CSV table of C-alpha atoms in Angstrom, one decimal:
chain,number,residue,atom,x,y,z
A,26,UNK,CA,89.8,-184.9,-167.0
A,27,UNK,CA,89.7,-185.6,-163.2
A,28,UNK,CA,91.7,-188.2,-161.4
A,29,UNK,CA,88.6,-190.4,-160.9
A,30,UNK,CA,87.8,-190.3,-164.7
A,31,UNK,CA,91.4,-191.1,-165.5
A,32,UNK,CA,91.3,-194.1,-163.1
A,33,UNK,CA,88.0,-195.3,-164.6
A,34,UNK,CA,89.5,-195.0,-168.1
A,35,UNK,CA,92.6,-197.0,-167.1
A,36,UNK,CA,90.4,-199.7,-165.5
A,37,UNK,CA,88.3,-199.9,-168.6
A,38,UNK,CA,91.3,-200.2,-170.8
A,39,UNK,CA,92.7,-203.0,-168.6
A,40,UNK,CA,89.4,-204.8,-168.6
A,41,UNK,CA,89.2,-204.6,-172.4
A,42,UNK,CA,92.8,-205.9,-172.8
A,43,UNK,CA,92.3,-208.7,-170.3
A,44,UNK,CA,89.0,-209.9,-171.9
A,45,UNK,CA,90.4,-209.9,-175.4
A,46,UNK,CA,94.0,-211.1,-174.6
A,47,UNK,CA,94.9,-214.1,-176.8
A,48,UNK,CA,98.5,-214.6,-175.6
A,49,UNK,CA,97.6,-217.2,-173.1
A,50,UNK,CA,95.1,-219.2,-175.2
A,51,UNK,CA,97.3,-222.2,-175.2
A,52,UNK,CA,96.8,-222.3,-171.4
A,53,UNK,CA,93.1,-221.9,-171.6
A,54,UNK,CA,92.3,-225.5,-172.4
A,55,UNK,CA,90.5,-227.4,-169.6
A,56,UNK,CA,93.4,-229.8,-169.0
A,57,UNK,CA,96.1,-227.1,-168.7
A,58,UNK,CA,93.9,-225.0,-166.5
A,59,UNK,CA,93.4,-227.9,-164.1
A,60,UNK,CA,97.2,-228.5,-164.1
A,61,UNK,CA,97.6,-224.9,-163.1
A,62,UNK,CA,95.0,-225.2,-160.3
A,63,UNK,CA,96.8,-228.3,-159.0
A,64,UNK,CA,100.2,-226.5,-159.2
A,65,UNK,CA,98.6,-223.6,-157.3
A,66,UNK,CA,97.3,-225.9,-154.5
A,67,UNK,CA,100.7,-227.5,-154.3
A,68,UNK,CA,102.4,-224.1,-154.1
A,69,UNK,CA,100.1,-223.0,-151.3
A,70,UNK,CA,100.7,-226.3,-149.4
A,71,UNK,CA,104.4,-226.1,-149.9
A,72,UNK,CA,104.5,-222.5,-148.7
A,73,UNK,CA,102.6,-223.5,-145.5
A,74,UNK,CA,105.0,-226.5,-145.0
A,75,UNK,CA,108.0,-224.1,-145.4
A,76,UNK,CA,106.5,-221.8,-142.8
A,77,UNK,CA,105.7,-224.6,-140.3
A,78,UNK,CA,109.1,-226.1,-140.6
A,79,UNK,CA,110.7,-222.6,-140.2
A,80,UNK,CA,112.8,-222.9,-143.4
A,81,UNK,CA,113.2,-219.3,-144.7
A,82,UNK,CA,115.5,-220.6,-147.5
A,83,UNK,CA,112.6,-222.6,-148.8
A,84,UNK,CA,109.9,-220.0,-148.0
A,85,UNK,CA,111.1,-217.4,-150.5
A,86,UNK,CA,111.1,-219.7,-153.6
A,87,UNK,CA,107.7,-221.1,-152.6
A,88,UNK,CA,106.3,-217.6,-152.4
A,89,UNK,CA,107.7,-216.7,-155.8
A,90,UNK,CA,106.1,-219.9,-157.3
A,91,UNK,CA,102.8,-219.0,-155.5
A,92,UNK,CA,102.9,-215.5,-156.9
A,93,UNK,CA,103.6,-216.9,-160.4
A,94,UNK,CA,100.6,-219.3,-160.1
A,95,UNK,CA,98.4,-216.4,-158.9
A,96,UNK,CA,99.5,-214.2,-161.9
A,97,UNK,CA,99.1,-217.1,-164.4
A,98,UNK,CA,95.6,-217.9,-163.0
A,99,UNK,CA,94.5,-214.3,-163.4
A,100,UNK,CA,95.7,-214.4,-167.0
A,101,UNK,CA,94.1,-217.7,-167.8
A,102,UNK,CA,90.7,-216.8,-166.5
A,103,UNK,CA,91.0,-213.3,-168.2
A,104,UNK,CA,90.8,-211.5,-164.8
A,105,UNK,CA,87.1,-212.4,-164.5
A,106,UNK,CA,87.5,-212.9,-160.7
A,107,UNK,CA,89.0,-209.4,-160.3
A,108,UNK,CA,87.4,-207.0,-162.7
A,109,UNK,CA,84.8,-204.5,-161.4
A,110,UNK,CA,81.1,-205.0,-162.2
A,111,UNK,CA,81.0,-202.0,-164.5
A,112,UNK,CA,83.4,-203.6,-167.0
A,113,UNK,CA,82.0,-207.1,-167.4
A,114,UNK,CA,78.7,-208.4,-168.7
A,115,UNK,CA,75.9,-210.0,-166.7
A,116,UNK,CA,76.9,-213.6,-167.5
A,117,UNK,CA,80.4,-213.2,-166.4
A,118,UNK,CA,79.2,-211.3,-163.3
A,119,UNK,CA,76.9,-214.1,-162.4
A,120,UNK,CA,79.5,-216.8,-162.9
A,121,UNK,CA,82.1,-214.8,-160.9
A,122,UNK,CA,79.7,-214.1,-158.0
A,123,UNK,CA,78.8,-217.8,-157.8
A,124,UNK,CA,82.4,-218.8,-157.7
A,125,UNK,CA,83.2,-216.2,-155.1
A,126,UNK,CA,80.5,-217.6,-152.9
A,127,UNK,CA,81.9,-221.1,-153.2
A,128,UNK,CA,85.5,-219.9,-152.7
A,129,UNK,CA,84.7,-218.1,-149.5
A,130,UNK,CA,82.6,-220.9,-148.2
A,131,UNK,CA,85.6,-223.3,-148.7
A,132,UNK,CA,88.0,-220.8,-147.2
A,133,UNK,CA,85.7,-220.2,-144.2
A,134,UNK,CA,85.5,-224.0,-143.6
A,135,UNK,CA,89.2,-224.5,-143.8
A,136,UNK,CA,89.9,-221.6,-141.5
A,137,UNK,CA,87.3,-222.9,-139.0
A,138,UNK,CA,89.1,-226.3,-139.0
A,139,UNK,CA,92.5,-224.6,-138.3
A,140,UNK,CA,91.1,-222.4,-135.6
A,141,UNK,CA,89.5,-225.4,-133.9
A,142,UNK,CA,92.9,-227.1,-133.9
A,143,UNK,CA,94.4,-223.9,-132.4
A,144,UNK,CA,91.6,-223.8,-129.8
A,145,UNK,CA,92.2,-227.4,-128.9
A,146,UNK,CA,95.9,-226.9,-128.7
A,147,UNK,CA,95.4,-224.1,-126.1
A,148,UNK,CA,94.7,-226.8,-123.6
A,149,UNK,CA,98.3,-228.2,-123.7
A,150,UNK,CA,97.6,-230.7,-120.9
A,151,UNK,CA,95.5,-232.9,-123.3
A,152,UNK,CA,97.5,-232.3,-126.5
A,153,UNK,CA,101.3,-232.2,-126.4
A,154,UNK,CA,101.4,-229.5,-129.0
A,155,UNK,CA,101.7,-225.8,-128.5
A,156,UNK,CA,101.2,-223.5,-131.5
A,157,UNK,CA,104.1,-221.2,-132.2
A,158,UNK,CA,105.0,-218.3,-134.4
A,159,UNK,CA,105.8,-220.6,-137.3
A,160,UNK,CA,102.2,-222.0,-137.1
A,161,UNK,CA,100.8,-218.5,-137.3
A,162,UNK,CA,103.0,-217.7,-140.2
A,163,UNK,CA,101.7,-220.8,-142.0
A,164,UNK,CA,98.2,-219.8,-141.2
A,165,UNK,CA,98.9,-216.3,-142.5
A,166,UNK,CA,100.4,-217.4,-145.8
A,167,UNK,CA,97.8,-220.1,-146.4
A,168,UNK,CA,95.0,-217.7,-145.8
A,169,UNK,CA,96.5,-214.9,-147.9
A,170,UNK,CA,97.3,-217.1,-150.8
A,171,UNK,CA,94.1,-219.1,-150.7
A,172,UNK,CA,91.9,-216.0,-150.5
A,173,UNK,CA,93.8,-214.5,-153.5
A,174,UNK,CA,93.8,-217.6,-155.6
A,175,UNK,CA,90.6,-219.5,-154.7
A,176,UNK,CA,88.1,-217.6,-156.9
A,177,UNK,CA,90.3,-217.9,-160.0
A,178,UNK,CA,91.1,-221.5,-159.2
A,179,UNK,CA,87.4,-222.4,-159.0
A,180,UNK,CA,86.8,-220.5,-162.3
A,181,UNK,CA,89.7,-222.3,-164.0
A,182,UNK,CA,88.6,-225.7,-162.7
A,183,UNK,CA,84.9,-225.6,-163.4
A,184,UNK,CA,84.4,-223.5,-166.5
A,185,UNK,CA,84.2,-225.3,-169.9
A,186,UNK,CA,85.4,-222.4,-171.9
A,187,UNK,CA,87.1,-219.2,-170.8
């Protein structure tokens, strides 16, 4: 068995286990999924605030909470946002692709707003604000966490049944 075949078999096994996992069924109700989405948004915002205020003692716990929210979101939506096309059916693929489209439209819009603010701040004579390294750190963490969590957040928020 080649390395590629072994990798495909491992991905197939992971896909089967994620799609049939019942350990997190108590978190799969619409109400609990929405609470998890709100907690994820708060974790992202708190991480950005910790970066902007340059508080490393606060940044590490917020990153840990954000990672926990990301992990739990993946488990709650059964990895639908992350599984390769070969291992999911057409309905799941269509739902996932639709949510990816919306997720990246939202992310693109948010990034455009932030970049416009940075662009305006480049003319410091009109605005008494100059972006610093802490602002770039907040942009980095916000973009990274949002791009990782947004598809699963949209799936968790909008789907009736997962």
